[in-house]
Amino acid sequence: MLTAVQPWPRTEEEALAVQDALRSRVVSAAGPADPATVAGLDVAYDDSGDRLGAAVVVLNTADLSVRDTAVVRDRPAFPYVPGLFAFREVPALMAALEKLTVRPDVLICDGHGLAHPRRFGLAAHLGVLTDLPSFGVGKTRLVGEWEEVGTARGSRSALVDEGETVGAVLRTQTGVKPVFVSVGHRIDLDNACSLTLRLASRYRLPETTRAADRVCRDLLS
DNA sequence: GCGACAG
DNA sequence: ATCTTGTCGC
């Protein structure tokens, strides 16, 4: 689709420098409230952890029908380091995005956007590289604190780090552990949360994530 | 020194 | 991320 991802950092120091250079390109804006298409992105690993499968699944928001799917098999591009997680999966996910025949209206990533120690998690990183609206839905926290969330579906609580609201802890299903929603690029938190709720009408995670997870999983086995 | 630490 | 048994509930 877009931008090539040329020289990849090989050390933590280089990766930090890349984050520092790219984070200024993040755009804060009121994103699409009713996107026609939404893309889910996910990666799965084999037993050795040496190989991975990356998937992007584009759904029509109206009926959740699959509009497009792209997969890539690759190798992790970086070791797992909290805060540098994106450097592991971005090359494979970008390669998959480039295979799409349609340009999705929003990217929904597995992980965080601005809810990151340097405000540049995976969702922000992919948003900047593609210049598409993007946000993250994480299953566990990386940074931030929050007040206990109401038990009813739709309840939310601000995720605050260093005095700054970096995301929301959102209950997508009554009585089920909440998810962590944070903005990446060109979308606002309210729209990210309502979109997440819309896509998680039946399960804890949005259908986008579930679809991508399923695809990249049986890409390995 | 002891925890915490996206996937 | 991934490895795993049983168990509780609709």
PDB file of C-alpha atoms (C1' of nucleotides) in Angstrom:
ATOM      1  CA  MET A   1       0.000   0.000   0.000  1.00  0.00           C
ATOM      2  CA  LEU A   2       2.541   2.546   1.068  1.00  0.00           C
ATOM      3  CA  THR A   3       5.824   3.496   2.635  1.00  0.00           C
ATOM      4  CA  ALA A   4       8.674   1.027   2.607  1.00  0.00           C
ATOM      5  CA  VAL A   5      10.213   0.093   5.936  1.00  0.00           C
ATOM      6  CA  GLN A   6      13.885   0.042   4.998  1.00  0.00           C
ATOM      7  CA  PRO A   7      16.785  -0.279   7.455  1.00  0.00           C
ATOM      8  CA  TRP A   8      15.485  -1.966  10.549  1.00  0.00           C
ATOM      9  CA  PRO A   9      16.996  -1.255  13.966  1.00  0.00           C
ATOM     10  CA  ARG A  10      19.211  -4.012  15.318  1.00  0.00           C
ATOM     11  CA  THR A  11      19.748  -2.724  18.815  1.00  0.00           C
ATOM     12  CA  GLU A  12      17.494  -1.282  21.482  1.00  0.00           C
ATOM     13  CA  GLU A  13      19.299   2.012  21.166  1.00  0.00           C
ATOM     14  CA  GLU A  14      18.529   2.192  17.456  1.00  0.00           C
ATOM     15  CA  ALA A  15      14.926   1.215  18.029  1.00  0.00           C
ATOM     16  CA  LEU A  16      14.511   3.977  20.607  1.00  0.00           C
ATOM     17  CA  ALA A  17      15.935   6.447  18.105  1.00  0.00           C
ATOM     18  CA  VAL A  18      13.410   5.323  15.494  1.00  0.00           C
ATOM     19  CA  GLN A  19      10.546   5.777  17.941  1.00  0.00           C
ATOM     20  CA  ASP A  20      11.854   9.184  18.805  1.00  0.00           C
ATOM     21  CA  ALA A  21      11.974  10.174  15.144  1.00  0.00           C
ATOM     22  CA  LEU A  22       8.552   8.798  14.225  1.00  0.00           C
ATOM     23  CA  ARG A  23       6.443   9.793  17.180  1.00  0.00           C
ATOM     24  CA  SER A  24       6.314  13.431  16.097  1.00  0.00           C
ATOM     25  CA  ARG A  25       4.418  12.274  13.027  1.00  0.00           C
ATOM     26  CA  VAL A  26       1.464  11.032  15.045  1.00  0.00           C
ATOM     27  CA  VAL A  27      -1.635  13.062  14.236  1.00  0.00           C
ATOM     28  CA  SER A  28      -4.287  13.665  16.881  1.00  0.00           C
ATOM     29  CA  ALA A  29      -7.611  14.155  15.182  1.00  0.00           C
ATOM     30  CA  ALA A  30     -11.284  13.306  15.462  1.00  0.00           C
ATOM     31  CA  GLY A  31     -11.303  10.087  13.507  1.00  0.00           C
ATOM     32  CA  PRO A  32     -14.008   8.402  11.468  1.00  0.00           C
ATOM     33  CA  ALA A  33     -17.159   7.751  13.494  1.00  0.00           C
ATOM     34  CA  ASP A  34     -18.705   5.396  10.984  1.00  0.00           C
ATOM     35  CA  PRO A  35     -16.014   3.808   8.801  1.00  0.00           C
ATOM     36  CA  ALA A  36     -17.230   1.568   5.984  1.00  0.00           C
ATOM     37  CA  THR A  37     -14.379  -0.875   6.531  1.00  0.00           C
ATOM     38  CA  VAL A  38     -12.244  -1.856   9.507  1.00  0.00           C
ATOM     39  CA  ALA A  39      -9.068  -3.926   9.468  1.00  0.00           C
ATOM     40  CA  GLY A  40      -7.941  -6.320  12.163  1.00  0.00           C
ATOM     41  CA  LEU A  41      -4.235  -7.131  12.474  1.00  0.00           C
ATOM     42  CA  ASP A  42      -2.642  -9.958  14.393  1.00  0.00           C
ATOM     43  CA  VAL A  43       0.419 -12.168  14.523  1.00  0.00           C
ATOM     44  CA  ALA A  44       0.907 -15.734  15.736  1.00  0.00           C
ATOM     45  CA  TYR A  45       4.139 -17.580  16.488  1.00  0.00           C
ATOM     46  CA  ASP A  46       5.230 -21.179  16.066  1.00  0.00           C
ATOM     47  CA  ASP A  47       6.519 -23.279  18.965  1.00  0.00           C
ATOM     48  CA  SER A  48      10.144 -22.305  18.481  1.00  0.00           C
ATOM     49  CA  GLY A  49       9.238 -18.650  18.191  1.00  0.00           C
ATOM     50  CA  ASP A  50      11.431 -18.477  15.102  1.00  0.00           C
ATOM     51  CA  ARG A  51       8.618 -18.147  12.646  1.00  0.00           C
ATOM     52  CA  LEU A  52       5.490 -16.044  12.636  1.00  0.00           C
ATOM     53  CA  GLY A  53       2.364 -15.594  10.603  1.00  0.00           C
ATOM     54  CA  ALA A  54       0.868 -12.132  10.174  1.00  0.00           C
ATOM     55  CA  ALA A  55      -2.666 -11.459   9.027  1.00  0.00           C
ATOM     56  CA  VAL A  56      -4.775  -8.472   8.103  1.00  0.00           C
ATOM     57  CA  VAL A  57      -8.485  -9.001   7.664  1.00  0.00           C
ATOM     58  CA  VAL A  58     -10.669  -6.198   6.341  1.00  0.00           C
ATOM     59  CA  LEU A  59     -14.322  -6.360   7.339  1.00  0.00           C
ATOM     60  CA  ASN A  60     -17.303  -4.395   6.108  1.00  0.00           C
ATOM     61  CA  THR A  61     -18.414  -2.663   9.273  1.00  0.00           C
ATOM     62  CA  ALA A  62     -22.104  -2.923   8.427  1.00  0.00           C
ATOM     63  CA  ASP A  63     -22.388  -6.717   8.415  1.00  0.00           C
ATOM     64  CA  LEU A  64     -18.905  -7.910   9.392  1.00  0.00           C
ATOM     65  CA  SER A  65     -18.505  -9.680   6.056  1.00  0.00           C
ATOM     66  CA  VAL A  66     -14.913 -10.178   4.926  1.00  0.00           C
ATOM     67  CA  ARG A  67     -13.862  -7.656   2.326  1.00  0.00           C
ATOM     68  CA  ASP A  68     -10.224  -8.686   1.986  1.00  0.00           C
ATOM     69  CA  THR A  69      -7.555 -10.810   3.630  1.00  0.00           C
ATOM     70  CA  ALA A  70      -3.767 -10.757   3.389  1.00  0.00           C
ATOM     71  CA  VAL A  71      -1.192 -12.943   5.096  1.00  0.00           C
ATOM     72  CA  VAL A  72       2.589 -13.070   5.369  1.00  0.00           C
ATOM     73  CA  ARG A  73       4.965 -15.638   6.793  1.00  0.00           C
ATOM     74  CA  ASP A  74       8.120 -14.211   8.234  1.00  0.00           C
ATOM     75  CA  ARG A  75      10.575 -14.176  11.080  1.00  0.00           C
ATOM     76  CA  PRO A  76      10.358 -11.896  14.136  1.00  0.00           C
ATOM     77  CA  ALA A  77      12.320  -8.752  13.286  1.00  0.00           C
ATOM     78  CA  PHE A  78      13.396  -7.973  16.836  1.00  0.00           C
ATOM     79  CA  PRO A  79      13.477  -9.656  20.245  1.00  0.00           C
ATOM     80  CA  TYR A  80      10.563  -9.048  22.548  1.00  0.00           C
ATOM     81  CA  VAL A  81      11.275  -6.032  24.708  1.00  0.00           C
ATOM     82  CA  PRO A  82       8.378  -4.298  26.481  1.00  0.00           C
ATOM     83  CA  GLY A  83       8.076  -0.870  24.882  1.00  0.00           C
ATOM     84  CA  LEU A  84       9.799  -2.043  21.702  1.00  0.00           C
ATOM     85  CA  PHE A  85       7.277  -4.686  20.846  1.00  0.00           C
ATOM     86  CA  ALA A  86       6.355  -3.090  17.508  1.00  0.00           C
ATOM     87  CA  PHE A  87       9.797  -3.766  16.089  1.00  0.00           C
ATOM     88  CA  ARG A  88       9.018  -7.456  16.198  1.00  0.00           C
ATOM     89  CA  GLU A  89       5.879  -7.428  14.118  1.00  0.00           C
ATOM     90  CA  VAL A  90       5.733  -4.247  12.056  1.00  0.00           C
ATOM     91  CA  PRO A  91       7.696  -5.521   9.020  1.00  0.00           C
ATOM     92  CA  ALA A  92       5.438  -8.562   8.608  1.00  0.00           C
ATOM     93  CA  LEU A  93       2.286  -6.536   9.215  1.00  0.00           C
ATOM     94  CA  MET A  94       3.365  -3.856   6.741  1.00  0.00           C
ATOM     95  CA  ALA A  95       4.077  -6.537   4.155  1.00  0.00           C
ATOM     96  CA  ALA A  96       0.599  -7.927   4.697  1.00  0.00           C
ATOM     97  CA  LEU A  97      -0.950  -4.463   4.455  1.00  0.00           C
ATOM     98  CA  GLU A  98       0.803  -3.949   1.140  1.00  0.00           C
ATOM     99  CA  LYS A  99      -0.868  -7.053  -0.206  1.00  0.00           C
ATOM    100  CA  LEU A 100      -4.353  -5.706   0.411  1.00  0.00           C
ATOM    101  CA  THR A 101      -6.370  -4.745  -2.618  1.00  0.00           C
ATOM    102  CA  VAL A 102      -8.473  -2.287  -0.652  1.00  0.00           C
ATOM    103  CA  ARG A 103      -7.368   0.487   1.645  1.00  0.00           C
ATOM    104  CA  PRO A 104      -9.189   0.026   4.962  1.00  0.00           C
ATOM    105  CA  ASP A 105     -10.669   3.026   6.743  1.00  0.00           C
ATOM    106  CA  VAL A 106      -9.291   2.110  10.162  1.00  0.00           C
ATOM    107  CA  LEU A 107      -6.623  -0.237  11.538  1.00  0.00           C
ATOM    108  CA  ILE A 108      -7.377  -2.050  14.775  1.00  0.00           C
ATOM    109  CA  CYS A 109      -4.233  -3.475  16.312  1.00  0.00           C
ATOM    110  CA  ASP A 110      -3.467  -6.053  18.941  1.00  0.00           C
ATOM    111  CA  GLY A 111      -1.606  -3.997  21.502  1.00  0.00           C
ATOM    112  CA  HIS A 112      -1.425  -0.339  22.457  1.00  0.00           C
ATOM    113  CA  GLY A 113      -1.247   2.989  20.691  1.00  0.00           C
ATOM    114  CA  LEU A 114      -0.386   5.973  22.880  1.00  0.00           C
ATOM    115  CA  ALA A 115      -0.695   3.901  26.062  1.00  0.00           C
ATOM    116  CA  HIS A 116       3.019   3.352  25.854  1.00  0.00           C
ATOM    117  CA  PRO A 117       5.987   4.656  27.865  1.00  0.00           C
ATOM    118  CA  ARG A 118       7.002   6.961  25.013  1.00  0.00           C
ATOM    119  CA  ARG A 119       3.484   7.268  23.544  1.00  0.00           C
ATOM    120  CA  PHE A 120       4.359   5.243  20.496  1.00  0.00           C
ATOM    121  CA  GLY A 121       3.071   1.704  20.699  1.00  0.00           C
ATOM    122  CA  LEU A 122       2.346  -0.661  17.815  1.00  0.00           C
ATOM    123  CA  ALA A 123      -0.918   1.012  16.786  1.00  0.00           C
ATOM    124  CA  ALA A 124       0.686   4.448  16.600  1.00  0.00           C
ATOM    125  CA  HIS A 125       3.640   3.031  14.702  1.00  0.00           C
ATOM    126  CA  LEU A 126       1.472   1.367  12.064  1.00  0.00           C
ATOM    127  CA  GLY A 127      -0.739   4.417  11.819  1.00  0.00           C
ATOM    128  CA  VAL A 128       2.194   6.667  11.058  1.00  0.00           C
ATOM    129  CA  LEU A 129       3.711   4.290   8.523  1.00  0.00           C
ATOM    130  CA  THR A 130       0.437   3.866   6.627  1.00  0.00           C
ATOM    131  CA  ASP A 131      -1.069   7.249   7.483  1.00  0.00           C
ATOM    132  CA  LEU A 132      -4.317   5.421   8.187  1.00  0.00           C
ATOM    133  CA  PRO A 133      -6.492   6.024  11.235  1.00  0.00           C
ATOM    134  CA  SER A 134      -5.426   3.437  13.803  1.00  0.00           C
ATOM    135  CA  PHE A 135      -5.922   2.408  17.393  1.00  0.00           C
ATOM    136  CA  GLY A 136      -5.022  -0.442  19.666  1.00  0.00           C
ATOM    137  CA  VAL A 137      -7.062  -2.866  21.725  1.00  0.00           C
ATOM    138  CA  GLY A 138      -4.850  -4.577  24.275  1.00  0.00           C
ATOM    139  CA  LYS A 139      -5.722  -7.453  26.551  1.00  0.00           C
ATOM    140  CA  THR A 140      -3.415  -6.365  29.366  1.00  0.00           C
ATOM    141  CA  ARG A 141      -1.854  -3.101  30.427  1.00  0.00           C
ATOM    142  CA  LEU A 142       1.580  -1.820  29.579  1.00  0.00           C
ATOM    143  CA  VAL A 143       1.434   1.528  31.370  1.00  0.00           C
ATOM    144  CA  GLY A 144      -1.105   3.549  33.289  1.00  0.00           C
ATOM    145  CA  GLU A 145      -3.495   3.291  36.201  1.00  0.00           C
ATOM    146  CA  TRP A 146      -7.273   3.403  36.308  1.00  0.00           C
ATOM    147  CA  GLU A 147     -10.236   3.455  38.633  1.00  0.00           C
ATOM    148  CA  GLU A 148     -12.194   0.268  38.819  1.00  0.00           C
ATOM    149  CA  VAL A 149     -14.476  -0.106  35.814  1.00  0.00           C
ATOM    150  CA  GLY A 150     -18.222  -0.647  36.156  1.00  0.00           C
ATOM    151  CA  THR A 151     -19.256  -4.221  35.577  1.00  0.00           C
ATOM    152  CA  ALA A 152     -21.744  -3.470  32.774  1.00  0.00           C
ATOM    153  CA  ARG A 153     -20.863  -3.660  29.104  1.00  0.00           C
ATOM    154  CA  GLY A 154     -19.924  -0.193  27.873  1.00  0.00           C
ATOM    155  CA  SER A 155     -18.513   1.010  31.193  1.00  0.00           C
ATOM    156  CA  ARG A 156     -15.155   2.675  30.882  1.00  0.00           C
ATOM    157  CA  SER A 157     -12.488   4.308  32.962  1.00  0.00           C
ATOM    158  CA  ALA A 158      -9.658   6.624  31.935  1.00  0.00           C
ATOM    159  CA  LEU A 159      -6.234   5.017  31.633  1.00  0.00           C
ATOM    160  CA  VAL A 160      -3.841   7.550  33.089  1.00  0.00           C
ATOM    161  CA  ASP A 161      -0.050   7.541  32.906  1.00  0.00           C
ATOM    162  CA  GLU A 162       2.121  10.282  34.355  1.00  0.00           C
ATOM    163  CA  GLY A 163      -0.946  12.446  34.807  1.00  0.00           C
ATOM    164  CA  GLU A 164      -1.961  12.053  31.193  1.00  0.00           C
ATOM    165  CA  THR A 165      -4.959  10.179  29.829  1.00  0.00           C
ATOM    166  CA  VAL A 166      -3.454   7.718  27.380  1.00  0.00           C
ATOM    167  CA  GLY A 167      -6.413   5.462  26.771  1.00  0.00           C
ATOM    168  CA  ALA A 168      -9.488   3.826  28.234  1.00  0.00           C
ATOM    169  CA  VAL A 169     -10.179   0.639  30.127  1.00  0.00           C
ATOM    170  CA  LEU A 170     -13.357  -0.566  28.472  1.00  0.00           C
ATOM    171  CA  ARG A 171     -15.783  -3.284  29.492  1.00  0.00           C
ATOM    172  CA  THR A 172     -16.895  -4.891  26.233  1.00  0.00           C
ATOM    173  CA  GLN A 173     -18.927  -7.640  27.909  1.00  0.00           C
ATOM    174  CA  THR A 174     -20.755  -7.525  31.207  1.00  0.00           C
ATOM    175  CA  GLY A 175     -18.843  -9.327  33.915  1.00  0.00           C
ATOM    176  CA  VAL A 176     -15.840  -9.971  31.672  1.00  0.00           C
ATOM    177  CA  LYS A 177     -12.340  -8.572  32.113  1.00  0.00           C
ATOM    178  CA  PRO A 178     -12.070  -5.203  30.348  1.00  0.00           C
ATOM    179  CA  VAL A 179      -9.804  -4.339  27.405  1.00  0.00           C
ATOM    180  CA  PHE A 180      -7.371  -1.458  26.987  1.00  0.00           C
ATOM    181  CA  VAL A 181      -8.224   0.898  24.155  1.00  0.00           C
ATOM    182  CA  SER A 182      -5.774   3.543  23.059  1.00  0.00           C
ATOM    183  CA  VAL A 183      -5.572   5.848  20.108  1.00  0.00           C
ATOM    184  CA  GLY A 184      -2.846   5.502  17.537  1.00  0.00           C
ATOM    185  CA  HIS A 185      -3.186   7.944  14.644  1.00  0.00           C
ATOM    186  CA  ARG A 186      -5.912  10.190  13.213  1.00  0.00           C
ATOM    187  CA  ILE A 187      -8.695   8.963  15.489  1.00  0.00           C
ATOM    188  CA  ASP A 188     -10.029  10.014  18.879  1.00  0.00           C
ATOM    189  CA  LEU A 189     -10.612   7.907  21.944  1.00  0.00           C
ATOM    190  CA  ASP A 190     -14.408   8.180  21.923  1.00  0.00           C
ATOM    191  CA  ASN A 191     -14.670   6.885  18.390  1.00  0.00           C
ATOM    192  CA  ALA A 192     -12.116   4.184  19.094  1.00  0.00           C
ATOM    193  CA  CYS A 193     -14.148   3.021  22.086  1.00  0.00           C
ATOM    194  CA  SER A 194     -17.509   3.084  20.339  1.00  0.00           C
ATOM    195  CA  LEU A 195     -16.065   1.230  17.389  1.00  0.00           C
ATOM    196  CA  THR A 196     -14.573  -1.350  19.732  1.00  0.00           C
ATOM    197  CA  LEU A 197     -17.940  -1.789  21.413  1.00  0.00           C
ATOM    198  CA  ARG A 198     -19.679  -2.120  18.091  1.00  0.00           C
ATOM    199  CA  LEU A 199     -17.250  -4.812  17.013  1.00  0.00           C
ATOM    200  CA  ALA A 200     -17.346  -6.634  20.329  1.00  0.00           C
ATOM    201  CA  SER A 201     -21.079  -7.211  20.467  1.00  0.00           C
ATOM    202  CA  ARG A 202     -20.688 -10.842  21.432  1.00  0.00           C
ATOM    203  CA  TYR A 203     -17.154 -11.432  22.683  1.00  0.00           C
ATOM    204  CA  ARG A 204     -14.564  -9.640  24.750  1.00  0.00           C
ATOM    205  CA  LEU A 205     -12.388  -8.817  21.746  1.00  0.00           C
ATOM    206  CA  PRO A 206     -13.537  -7.068  18.577  1.00  0.00           C
ATOM    207  CA  GLU A 207     -14.441  -9.274  15.620  1.00  0.00           C
ATOM    208  CA  THR A 208     -11.568  -7.741  13.673  1.00  0.00           C
ATOM    209  CA  THR A 209      -9.023  -9.096  16.109  1.00  0.00           C
ATOM    210  CA  ARG A 210     -10.750 -12.449  16.304  1.00  0.00           C
ATOM    211  CA  ALA A 211     -10.816 -12.778  12.540  1.00  0.00           C
ATOM    212  CA  ALA A 212      -7.147 -11.884  12.146  1.00  0.00           C
ATOM    213  CA  ASP A 213      -6.163 -14.147  15.028  1.00  0.00           C
ATOM    214  CA  ARG A 214      -7.886 -17.084  13.443  1.00  0.00           C
ATOM    215  CA  VAL A 215      -6.318 -16.499  10.046  1.00  0.00           C
ATOM    216  CA  CYS A 216      -2.727 -16.123  11.226  1.00  0.00           C
ATOM    217  CA  ARG A 217      -3.099 -19.083  13.540  1.00  0.00           C
ATOM    218  CA  ASP A 218      -3.907 -21.669  10.948  1.00  0.00           C
ATOM    219  CA  LEU A 219      -1.268 -20.095   8.743  1.00  0.00           C
ATOM    220  CA  LEU A 220       1.333 -21.818  10.926  1.00  0.00           C
ATOM    221  CA  SER A 221      -0.335 -25.129  11.634  1.00  0.00           C
TER     222      SER A 221
ATOM    223  C1'  DG B   1      17.499  -4.710  45.792  1.00  0.00           C
ATOM    224  C1'  DC B   2      12.465  -5.930  44.344  1.00  0.00           C
ATOM    225  C1'  DG B   3       8.556  -5.822  41.184  1.00  0.00           C
ATOM    226  C1'  DA B   4       6.439  -4.520  36.524  1.00  0.00           C
ATOM    227  C1'  DC B   5       6.786  -5.405  31.913  1.00  0.00           C
ATOM    228  C1'  DA B   6       1.745  -4.855  24.921  1.00  0.00           C
ATOM    229  C1'  DG B   7       2.609  -9.817  22.259  1.00  0.00           C
TER     230       DG B   7
ATOM    231  C1'  DA C   1       3.190 -14.976  22.145  1.00  0.00           C
ATOM    232  C1'  DT C   2       2.856 -20.160  23.647  1.00  0.00           C
ATOM    233  C1'  DC C   3       2.379 -24.406  26.785  1.00  0.00           C
ATOM    234  C1'  DT C   4      -1.770 -26.765  29.400  1.00  0.00           C
ATOM    235  C1'  DT C   5      -6.757 -29.795  32.669  1.00  0.00           C
ATOM    236  C1'  DG C   6     -10.350 -29.256  34.584  1.00  0.00           C
ATOM    237  C1'  DT C   7     -14.320 -26.747  35.492  1.00  0.00           C
ATOM    238  C1'  DC C   8     -18.193 -23.683  35.697  1.00  0.00           C
ATOM    239  C1'  DG C   9     -22.257 -22.106  33.078  1.00  0.00           C
ATOM    240  C1'  DC C  10     -25.569 -21.462  29.342  1.00  0.00           C
TER     241       DC C  10
END
